[in-house]
Coordinates of C-alpha atoms in Angstrom, one line a residue:
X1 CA 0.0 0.0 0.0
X2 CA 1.4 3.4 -0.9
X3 CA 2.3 6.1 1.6
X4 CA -1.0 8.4 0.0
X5 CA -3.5 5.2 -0.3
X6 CA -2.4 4.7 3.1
X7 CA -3.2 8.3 4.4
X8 CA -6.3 8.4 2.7
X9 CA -7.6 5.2 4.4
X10 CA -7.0 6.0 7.4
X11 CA -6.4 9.9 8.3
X12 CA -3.3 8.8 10.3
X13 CA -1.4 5.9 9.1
X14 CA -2.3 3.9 12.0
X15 CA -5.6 1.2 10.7
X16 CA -5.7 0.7 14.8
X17 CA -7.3 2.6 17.6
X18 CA -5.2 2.3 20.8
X19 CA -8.3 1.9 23.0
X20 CA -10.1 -0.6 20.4
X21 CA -7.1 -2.7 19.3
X22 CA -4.1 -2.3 21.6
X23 CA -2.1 -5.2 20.3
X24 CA -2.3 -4.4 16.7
X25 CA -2.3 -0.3 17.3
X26 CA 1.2 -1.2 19.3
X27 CA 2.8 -3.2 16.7
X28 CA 1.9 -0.4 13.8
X29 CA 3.0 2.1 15.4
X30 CA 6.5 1.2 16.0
X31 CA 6.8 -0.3 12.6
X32 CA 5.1 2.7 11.1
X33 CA 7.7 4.8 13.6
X34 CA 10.5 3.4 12.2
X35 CA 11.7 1.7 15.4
X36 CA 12.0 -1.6 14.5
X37 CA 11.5 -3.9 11.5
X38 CA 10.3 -7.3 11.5
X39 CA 12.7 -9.8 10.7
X40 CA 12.3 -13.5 8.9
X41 CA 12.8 -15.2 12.4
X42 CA 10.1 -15.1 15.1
X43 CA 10.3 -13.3 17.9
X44 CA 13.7 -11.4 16.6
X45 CA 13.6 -7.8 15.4
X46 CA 15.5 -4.9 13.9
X47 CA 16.1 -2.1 16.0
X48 CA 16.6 1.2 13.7
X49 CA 18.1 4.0 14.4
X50 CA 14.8 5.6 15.9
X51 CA 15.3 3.0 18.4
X52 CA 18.9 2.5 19.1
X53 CA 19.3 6.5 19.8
X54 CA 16.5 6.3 22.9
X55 CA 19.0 3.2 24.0
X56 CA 22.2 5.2 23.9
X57 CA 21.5 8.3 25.8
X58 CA 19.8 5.4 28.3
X59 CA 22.9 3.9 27.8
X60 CA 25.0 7.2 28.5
X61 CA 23.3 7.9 31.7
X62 CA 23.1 4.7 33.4
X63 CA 26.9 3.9 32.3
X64 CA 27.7 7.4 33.8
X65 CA 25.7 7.0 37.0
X66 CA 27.6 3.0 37.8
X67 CA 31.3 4.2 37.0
X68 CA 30.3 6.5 40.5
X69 CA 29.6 3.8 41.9
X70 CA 33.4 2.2 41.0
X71 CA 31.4 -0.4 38.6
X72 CA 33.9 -1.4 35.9
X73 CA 33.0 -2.5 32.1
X74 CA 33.5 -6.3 31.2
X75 CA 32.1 -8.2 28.3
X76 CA 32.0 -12.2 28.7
X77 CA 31.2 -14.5 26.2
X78 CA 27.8 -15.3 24.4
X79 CA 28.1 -19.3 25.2
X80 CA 28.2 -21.4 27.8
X81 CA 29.2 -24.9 29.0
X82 CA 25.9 -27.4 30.0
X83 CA 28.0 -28.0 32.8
X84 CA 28.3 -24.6 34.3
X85 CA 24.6 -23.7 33.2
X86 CA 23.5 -26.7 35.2
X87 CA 25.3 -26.1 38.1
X88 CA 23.2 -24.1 39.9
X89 CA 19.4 -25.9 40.1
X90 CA 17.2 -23.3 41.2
X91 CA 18.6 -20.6 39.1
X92 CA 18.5 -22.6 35.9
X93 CA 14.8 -24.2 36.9
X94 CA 13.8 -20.5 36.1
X95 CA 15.6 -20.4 32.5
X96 CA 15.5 -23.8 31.1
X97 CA 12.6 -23.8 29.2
X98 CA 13.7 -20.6 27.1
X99 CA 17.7 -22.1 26.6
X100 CA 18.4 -22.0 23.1
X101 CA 21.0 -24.5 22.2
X102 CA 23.8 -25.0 19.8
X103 CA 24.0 -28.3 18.6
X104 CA 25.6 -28.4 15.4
X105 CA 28.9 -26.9 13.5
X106 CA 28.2 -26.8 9.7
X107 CA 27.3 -30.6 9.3
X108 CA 29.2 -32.1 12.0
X109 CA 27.3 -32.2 15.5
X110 CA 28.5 -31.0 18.7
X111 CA 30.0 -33.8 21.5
X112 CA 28.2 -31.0 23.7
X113 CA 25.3 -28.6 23.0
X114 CA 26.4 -25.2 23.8
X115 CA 23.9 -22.9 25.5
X116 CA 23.8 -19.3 24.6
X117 CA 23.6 -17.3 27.4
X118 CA 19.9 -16.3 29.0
X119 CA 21.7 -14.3 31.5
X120 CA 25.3 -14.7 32.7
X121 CA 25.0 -15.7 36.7
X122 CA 26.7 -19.2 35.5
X123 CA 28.7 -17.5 32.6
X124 CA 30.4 -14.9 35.3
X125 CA 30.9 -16.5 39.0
X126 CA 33.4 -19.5 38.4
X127 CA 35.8 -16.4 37.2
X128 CA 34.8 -14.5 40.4
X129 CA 35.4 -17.7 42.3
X130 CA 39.3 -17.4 40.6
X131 CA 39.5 -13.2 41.2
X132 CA 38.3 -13.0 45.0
X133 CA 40.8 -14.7 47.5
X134 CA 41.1 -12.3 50.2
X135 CA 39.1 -9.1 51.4
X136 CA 41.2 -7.0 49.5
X137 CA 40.3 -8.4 46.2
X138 CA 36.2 -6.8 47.3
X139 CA 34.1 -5.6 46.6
X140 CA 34.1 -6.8 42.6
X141 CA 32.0 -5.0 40.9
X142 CA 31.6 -5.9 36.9
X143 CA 28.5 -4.5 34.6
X144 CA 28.1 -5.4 30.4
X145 CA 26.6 -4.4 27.8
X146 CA 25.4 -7.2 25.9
X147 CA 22.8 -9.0 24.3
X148 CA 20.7 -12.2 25.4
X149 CA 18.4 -14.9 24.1
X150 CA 15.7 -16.3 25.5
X151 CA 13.6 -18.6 23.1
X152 CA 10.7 -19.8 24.8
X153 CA 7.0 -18.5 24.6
X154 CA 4.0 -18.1 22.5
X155 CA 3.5 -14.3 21.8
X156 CA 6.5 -12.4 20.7
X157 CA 5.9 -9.0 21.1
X158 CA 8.6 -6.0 20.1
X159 CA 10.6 -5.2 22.7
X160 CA 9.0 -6.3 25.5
X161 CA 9.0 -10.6 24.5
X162 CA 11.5 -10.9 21.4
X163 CA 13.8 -13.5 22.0
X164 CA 17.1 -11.4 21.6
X165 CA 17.3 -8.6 23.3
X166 CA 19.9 -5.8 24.7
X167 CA 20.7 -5.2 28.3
X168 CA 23.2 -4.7 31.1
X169 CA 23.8 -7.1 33.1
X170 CA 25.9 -5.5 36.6
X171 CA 27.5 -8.5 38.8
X172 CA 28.6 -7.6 41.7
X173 CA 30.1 -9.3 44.7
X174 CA 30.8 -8.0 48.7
X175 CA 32.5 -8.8 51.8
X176 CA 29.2 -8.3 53.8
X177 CA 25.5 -8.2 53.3
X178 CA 25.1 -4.4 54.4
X179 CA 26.9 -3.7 51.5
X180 CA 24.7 -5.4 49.1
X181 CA 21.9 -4.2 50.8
X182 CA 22.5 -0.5 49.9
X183 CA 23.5 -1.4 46.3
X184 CA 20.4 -2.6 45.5
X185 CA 18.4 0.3 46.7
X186 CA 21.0 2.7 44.7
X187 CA 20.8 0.3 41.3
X188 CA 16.6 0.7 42.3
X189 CA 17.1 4.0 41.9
X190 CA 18.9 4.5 38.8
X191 CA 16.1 2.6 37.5
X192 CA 13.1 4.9 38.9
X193 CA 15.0 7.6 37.4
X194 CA 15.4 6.3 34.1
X195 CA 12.2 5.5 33.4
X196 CA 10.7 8.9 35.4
X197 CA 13.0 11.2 34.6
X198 CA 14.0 9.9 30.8
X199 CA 11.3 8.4 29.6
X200 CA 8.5 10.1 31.7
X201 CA 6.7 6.7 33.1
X202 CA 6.0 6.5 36.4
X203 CA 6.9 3.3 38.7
X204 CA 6.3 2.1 41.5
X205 CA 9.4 0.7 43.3
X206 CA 9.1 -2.3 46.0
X207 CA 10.2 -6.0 46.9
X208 CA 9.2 -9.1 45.4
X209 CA 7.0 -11.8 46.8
X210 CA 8.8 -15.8 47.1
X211 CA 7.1 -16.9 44.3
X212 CA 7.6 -13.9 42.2
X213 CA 11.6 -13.1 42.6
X214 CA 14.6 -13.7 40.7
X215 CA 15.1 -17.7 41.1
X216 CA 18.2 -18.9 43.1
X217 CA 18.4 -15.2 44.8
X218 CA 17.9 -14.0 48.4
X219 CA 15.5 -11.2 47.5
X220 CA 14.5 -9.2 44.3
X221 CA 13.6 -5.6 44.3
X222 CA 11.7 -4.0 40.9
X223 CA 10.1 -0.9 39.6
X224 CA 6.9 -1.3 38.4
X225 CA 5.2 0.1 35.7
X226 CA 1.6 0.0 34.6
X227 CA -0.5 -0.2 31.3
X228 CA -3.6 1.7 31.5
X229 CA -4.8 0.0 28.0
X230 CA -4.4 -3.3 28.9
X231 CA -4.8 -3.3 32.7
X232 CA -1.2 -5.2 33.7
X233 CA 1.6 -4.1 35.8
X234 CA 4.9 -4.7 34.0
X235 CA 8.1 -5.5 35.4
X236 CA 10.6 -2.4 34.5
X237 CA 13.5 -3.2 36.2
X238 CA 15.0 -5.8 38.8
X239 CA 17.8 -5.4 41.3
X240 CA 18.4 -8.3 43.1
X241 CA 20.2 -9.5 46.3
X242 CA 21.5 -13.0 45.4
X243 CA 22.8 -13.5 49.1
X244 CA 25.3 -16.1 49.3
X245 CA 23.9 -18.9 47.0
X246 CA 25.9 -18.6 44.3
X247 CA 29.1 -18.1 46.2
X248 CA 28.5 -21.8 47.8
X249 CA 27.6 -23.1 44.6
X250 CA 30.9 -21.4 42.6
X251 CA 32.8 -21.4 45.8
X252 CA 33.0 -18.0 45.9
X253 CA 34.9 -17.2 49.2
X254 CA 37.9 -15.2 50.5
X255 CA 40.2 -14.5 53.6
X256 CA 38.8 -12.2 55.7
X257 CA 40.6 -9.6 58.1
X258 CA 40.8 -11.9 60.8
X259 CA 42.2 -14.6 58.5
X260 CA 39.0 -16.7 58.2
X261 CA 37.3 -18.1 55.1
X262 CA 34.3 -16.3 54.7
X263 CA 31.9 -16.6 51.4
X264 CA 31.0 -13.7 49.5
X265 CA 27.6 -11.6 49.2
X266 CA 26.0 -10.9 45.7
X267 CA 23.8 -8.7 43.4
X268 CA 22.9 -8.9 39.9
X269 CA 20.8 -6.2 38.3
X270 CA 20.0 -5.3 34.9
X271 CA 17.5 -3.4 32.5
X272 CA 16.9 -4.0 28.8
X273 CA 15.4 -2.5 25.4
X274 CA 11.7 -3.7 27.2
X275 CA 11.9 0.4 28.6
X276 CA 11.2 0.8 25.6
X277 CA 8.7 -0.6 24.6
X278 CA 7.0 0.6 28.0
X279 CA 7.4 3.9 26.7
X280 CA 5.2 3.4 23.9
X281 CA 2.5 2.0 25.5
X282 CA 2.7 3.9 27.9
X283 CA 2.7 7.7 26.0
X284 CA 1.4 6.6 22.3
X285 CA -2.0 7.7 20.8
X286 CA -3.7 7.4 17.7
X287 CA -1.4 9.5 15.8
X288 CA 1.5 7.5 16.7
X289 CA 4.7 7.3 18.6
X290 CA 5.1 10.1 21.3
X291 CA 8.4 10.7 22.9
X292 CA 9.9 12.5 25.7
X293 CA 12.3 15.3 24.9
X294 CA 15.0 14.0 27.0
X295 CA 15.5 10.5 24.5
X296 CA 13.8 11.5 21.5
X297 CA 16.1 11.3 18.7
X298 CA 15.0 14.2 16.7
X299 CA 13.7 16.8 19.6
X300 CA 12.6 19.5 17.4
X301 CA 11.7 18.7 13.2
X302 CA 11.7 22.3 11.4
X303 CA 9.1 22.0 8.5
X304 CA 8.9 24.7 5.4
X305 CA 5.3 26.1 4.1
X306 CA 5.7 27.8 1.0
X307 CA 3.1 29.2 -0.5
X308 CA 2.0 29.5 -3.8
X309 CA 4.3 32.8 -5.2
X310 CA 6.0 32.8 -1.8
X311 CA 9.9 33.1 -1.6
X312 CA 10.5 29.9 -1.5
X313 CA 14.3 29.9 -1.0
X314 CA 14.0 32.4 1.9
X315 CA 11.7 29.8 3.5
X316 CA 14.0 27.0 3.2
X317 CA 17.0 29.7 4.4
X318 CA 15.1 30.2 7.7
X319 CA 14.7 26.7 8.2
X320 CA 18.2 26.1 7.8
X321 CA 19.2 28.9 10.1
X322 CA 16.8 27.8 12.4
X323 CA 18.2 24.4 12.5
X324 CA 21.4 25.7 13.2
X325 CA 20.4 28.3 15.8
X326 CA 18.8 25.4 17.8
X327 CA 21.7 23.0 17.3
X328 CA 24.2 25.1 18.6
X329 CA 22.3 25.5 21.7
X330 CA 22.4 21.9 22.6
X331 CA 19.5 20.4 20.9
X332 CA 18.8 17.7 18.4
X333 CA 17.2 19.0 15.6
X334 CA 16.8 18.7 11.6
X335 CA 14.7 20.4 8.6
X336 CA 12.2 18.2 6.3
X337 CA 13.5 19.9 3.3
X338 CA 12.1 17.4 1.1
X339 CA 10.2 18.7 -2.0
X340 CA 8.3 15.4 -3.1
X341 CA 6.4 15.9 0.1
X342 CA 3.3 18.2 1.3
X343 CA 3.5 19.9 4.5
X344 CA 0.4 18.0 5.7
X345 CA 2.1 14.8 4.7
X346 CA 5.6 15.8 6.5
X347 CA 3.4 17.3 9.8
X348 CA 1.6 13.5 9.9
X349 CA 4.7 11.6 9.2
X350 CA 6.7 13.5 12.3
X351 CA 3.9 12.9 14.6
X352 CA 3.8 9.6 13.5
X353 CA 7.7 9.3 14.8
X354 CA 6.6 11.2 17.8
X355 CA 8.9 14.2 17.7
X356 CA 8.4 16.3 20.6
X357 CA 8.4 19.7 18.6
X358 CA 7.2 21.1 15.1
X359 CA 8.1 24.2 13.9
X360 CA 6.7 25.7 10.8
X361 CA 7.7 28.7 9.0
X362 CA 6.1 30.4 6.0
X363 CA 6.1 33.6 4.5
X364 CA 3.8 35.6 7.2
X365 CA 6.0 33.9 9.7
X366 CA 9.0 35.1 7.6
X367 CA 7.6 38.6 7.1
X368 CA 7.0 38.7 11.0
X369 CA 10.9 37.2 11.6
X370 CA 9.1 34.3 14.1
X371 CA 8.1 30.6 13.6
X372 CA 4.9 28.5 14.7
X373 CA 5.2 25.9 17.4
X374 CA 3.3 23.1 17.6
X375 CA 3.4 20.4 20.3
X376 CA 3.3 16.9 19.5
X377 CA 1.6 16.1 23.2
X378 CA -1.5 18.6 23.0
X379 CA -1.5 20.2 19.5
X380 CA -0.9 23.4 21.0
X381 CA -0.3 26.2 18.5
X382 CA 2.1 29.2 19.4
X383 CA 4.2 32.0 17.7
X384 CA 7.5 32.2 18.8
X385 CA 9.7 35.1 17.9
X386 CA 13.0 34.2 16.5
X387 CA 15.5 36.6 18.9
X388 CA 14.9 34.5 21.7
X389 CA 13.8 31.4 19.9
X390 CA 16.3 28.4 22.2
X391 CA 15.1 30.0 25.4
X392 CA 11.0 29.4 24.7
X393 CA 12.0 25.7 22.9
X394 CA 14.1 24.8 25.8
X395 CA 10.6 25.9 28.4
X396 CA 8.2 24.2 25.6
X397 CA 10.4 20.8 25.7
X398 CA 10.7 20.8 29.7
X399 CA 7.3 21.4 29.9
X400 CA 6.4 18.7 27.5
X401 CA 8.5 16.3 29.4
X402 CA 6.8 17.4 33.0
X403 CA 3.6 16.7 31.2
X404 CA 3.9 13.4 29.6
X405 CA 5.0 12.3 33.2
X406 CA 2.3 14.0 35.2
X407 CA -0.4 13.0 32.3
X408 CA 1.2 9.4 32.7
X409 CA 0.9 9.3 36.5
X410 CA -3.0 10.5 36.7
X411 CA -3.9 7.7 34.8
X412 CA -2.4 5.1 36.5
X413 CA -3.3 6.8 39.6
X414 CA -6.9 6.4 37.9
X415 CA -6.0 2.4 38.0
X416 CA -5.3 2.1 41.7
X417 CA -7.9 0.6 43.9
X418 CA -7.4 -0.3 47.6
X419 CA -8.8 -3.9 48.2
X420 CA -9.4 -4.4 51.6
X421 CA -11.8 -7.7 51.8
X422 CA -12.1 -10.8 50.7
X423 CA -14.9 -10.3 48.1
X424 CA -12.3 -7.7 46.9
X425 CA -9.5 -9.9 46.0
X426 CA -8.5 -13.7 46.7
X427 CA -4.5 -15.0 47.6
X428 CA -1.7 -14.8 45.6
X429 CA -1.6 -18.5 44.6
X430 CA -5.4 -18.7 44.2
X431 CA -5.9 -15.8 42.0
X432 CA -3.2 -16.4 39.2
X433 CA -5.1 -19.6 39.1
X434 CA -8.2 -18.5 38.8
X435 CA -7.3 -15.7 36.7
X436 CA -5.3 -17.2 34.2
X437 CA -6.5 -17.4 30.7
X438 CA -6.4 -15.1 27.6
X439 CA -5.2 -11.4 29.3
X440 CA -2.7 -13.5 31.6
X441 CA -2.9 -14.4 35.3
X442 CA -2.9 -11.6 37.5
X443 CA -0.2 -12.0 40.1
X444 CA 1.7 -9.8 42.9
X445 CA 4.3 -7.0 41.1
X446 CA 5.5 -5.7 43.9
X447 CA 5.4 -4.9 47.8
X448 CA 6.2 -0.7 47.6
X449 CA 8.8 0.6 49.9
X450 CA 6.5 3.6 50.2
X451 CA 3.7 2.2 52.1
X452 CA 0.0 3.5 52.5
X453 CA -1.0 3.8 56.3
X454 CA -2.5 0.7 57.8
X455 CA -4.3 1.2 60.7
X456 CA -3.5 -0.5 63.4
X457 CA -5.1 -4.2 63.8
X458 CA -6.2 -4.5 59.9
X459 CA -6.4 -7.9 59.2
X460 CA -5.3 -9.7 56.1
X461 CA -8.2 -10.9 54.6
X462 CA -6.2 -13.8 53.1
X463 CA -5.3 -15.2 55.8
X464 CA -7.5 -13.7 58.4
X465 CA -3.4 -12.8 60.4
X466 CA -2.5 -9.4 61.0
X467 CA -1.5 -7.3 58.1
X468 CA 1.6 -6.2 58.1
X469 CA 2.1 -4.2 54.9
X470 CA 0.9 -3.0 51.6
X471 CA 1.3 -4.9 48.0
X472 CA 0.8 -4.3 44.7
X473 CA -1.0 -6.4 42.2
X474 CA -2.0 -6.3 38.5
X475 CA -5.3 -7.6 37.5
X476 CA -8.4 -6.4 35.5
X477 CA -7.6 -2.6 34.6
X478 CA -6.7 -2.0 37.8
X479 CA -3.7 -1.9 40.3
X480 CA -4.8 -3.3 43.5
X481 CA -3.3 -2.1 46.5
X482 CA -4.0 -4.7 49.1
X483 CA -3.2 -5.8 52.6
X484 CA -1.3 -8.6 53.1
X485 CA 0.3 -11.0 56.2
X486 CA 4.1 -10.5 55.5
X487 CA 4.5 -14.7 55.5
X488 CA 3.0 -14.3 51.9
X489 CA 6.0 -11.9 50.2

């Protein structure tokens, strides 16, 4: 179908409603915004350069915000030995059904499968088990940058269930548990503020229940986000204690300072290309793709409007200058200079890639030495005048970031209901069975750290014990907030 049929048809580009078909709306709109491209495999994707941009200044950040923290780059290899991978039952329970194997080389077949790395707990720790001999040697603190494959399920869905996907993976390894403790909360954070203060989506940070944390660990800590559209919490982030169960299994140990052997304390922690993916759902419409200012790729697209008998190179001049102004005050921005297109077409096309900011200029704006504005969030319309014109961008894009997050936040505030009975809710166990079907079981995301007030002597209505805290569950367009006994996280 041609680019103008297209139009036509549907006004937009996008055949999809968001609220009548989220599924299919999500999947044109970040083909149709040039972030990915399908690829012949299942469940594998190309990420463009729409994409890969919003990863790098992720990437920039985060990378930035460890090397405080004395975390050093490493990169270990994609494979790994059955026997390592098996080594560790509980952790590789979790894994094995989404292993993808290597069991041929050209025609020959392998003595040995090789598995290619879901995650690199088993890849990592017999090295760490070789660096750490004494307390000098901590803490060890390794992060990469890497990619991983996980082949297993039934509904591949771009970047948030493709079975390759980018991610760091940090690795790190203490004398004591008080130091592993902290890490997590400060690797928590880093995460809250890349998805609030990047990509304008607000989570919920908190503690895993038993049955929901990272398998073979002590404890798992997440931020949570939630999709208003579909009504599920989604798991943005984990940060998790690993305690010392990998260090007996790899024999990770070291001399202490009073000369005794003592075993190590560990975290592993990552985020991947699923923030993305978050992001869309999250801030998306029926236009299209709608990104913050602080990742988008292109912040601001300058788009001529000449006019019948209007000066057209003067037009195109200004834009250019304008383009240049803007760039050499720190932001990214280009010109759709292109001639085969209308400016109706170009204005469709941009909002369709989300770019935060439009600016027009024709020949009354020209003649009046300003430019129009226009927002990609709300459409609003403004004349700016050129002689201050990076001042009132930089305000317009800050805003626009402040109120994608704050737009973001009342409607999952909307979601949250506090269940307080047992006619409001059932326990954990019981209600992903009972819920489980086409949307998913609903199940716990997370116990926050920032707690509602529970009055004294609430009961849990699961259990019928005393309540002890608050936690968080995703279930049927809503977020339930619901008191629990703390045996049951």
């Amino acid at each position: 179908m041609g680019k103008k049929e297209m139009k036509k048809e549907t006004g937009l580009g996008l055949s999809y409603k968001k609220d009548e078909n989220f599924g299919e709306w999500y999947s044109e709109v970040v083909v149709n915004s040039e972030m990915i491209e399908y690829y012949d495999i299942s469940g594998c994707y190309i990420l463009r350069p729409w994409t890969m941009t919003i990863w790098e200044i992720m990437h920039d950040f985060f990378d930035a915000e460890i090397k405080k923290m004395k975390v050093k780059t490493c990169y270990f290899p994609l494979f790994v030995s059955p026997g390592v991978l098996q080594k560790e039952k509980d952790h590789i329970e979790g894994f094995a059904p989404e292993v993808a194997w290597v069991t041929k080389s050209g025609e020959s077949e392998l003595d040995i499968p090789i598995a290619i790395r879901p995650t690199s707990e088993t890849v990592m720790y017999p090295y760490y088990s070789k660096w750490i001999r004494g307390h000098r040697d901590l803490p060890l603190k390794l992060n990469q940058w890497c990619n991983v494959v996980r082949w297993e399920f039934s509904h591949p869905t771009p970047f948030i269930r493709s079975r390759e996907f980018l991610w760091q993976e940090g690795h790190t390894a203490f004398a004591t548990k008080t130091e592993a403790d902290a890490e997590v909360l400060d690797i928590l954070e880093l995460y809250r503020q890349i998805y609030e203060d990047y990509l304008a989506v607000p989570v919920i940070k908190g503690k895993k229940s038993e049955l929901e944390k990272f398998a073979g660990g002590l404890y798992t800590t997440s931020v949570e986000a939630f999709i208003p559209n579909t009504g599920r919490g989604i798991q943005g982030a984990t940060s998790h204690c690993l305690g010392q169960n990998f260090a007996e299994m790899f024999e990770i140990t070291f001399e202490n300072e009073k000369g005794e052997k003592a075993m190590a304390w560990q975290n592993s922690w990552a985020y991947s290309t699923r923030t993305i993916g978050v992001m869309v759902m999250v801030h998306g419409d029926d236009k299209g793709l709608m990104l913050p200012p602080k990742v988008a790729t292109v912040q601001v697209i300058v788009v001529p409007v000449p006019f019948k008998d209007a000066d057209t190179q003067s037009i195109l001049d200004a834009c250019s200058d304008t383009v240049k102004k803007l760039t050499e005050a720190g932001f990214r921005v280009e010109a759709d200079l292109r001639d085969n297109y209308s400016p109706g077409w170009k204005y469709s096309h941009w909002e369709m890639k989300g770019v935060p900011l439009r600016i027009e200029i024709g020949p009354k704006d020209l003649a009046k030495n300003q430019v129009r504005a226009v927002r990609r969030d709300n459409s609003t319309k403004v004349d700016l005048p050129m002689a201050n014109l990076a001042e009132k961008v930089r305000d317009m894009l800050n805003d626009i970031q402040k109120s994608l997050f704050n737009a973001a936040k009342e409607k999952r505030d909307a979601c949250i209901k506090v269940a307080k009975t047992w006619d409001e809710f059932e326990v954990e166990k019981d209600v992903k069975t009972r819920t489980k079907g086409e949307m998913g079981a609903a199940k716990t995301l997370c116990s926050p750290f920032d707690q509602l007030e529970l009055p004294e002597g609430t009961l849990c209505f699961a259990s019928g014990k005393l309540a002890k805290k608050w936690s968080y569950w995703g279930r049927s367009l809503v977020l339930l907030h619901i008191s629990i006994n703390p045996t049951s996280i």
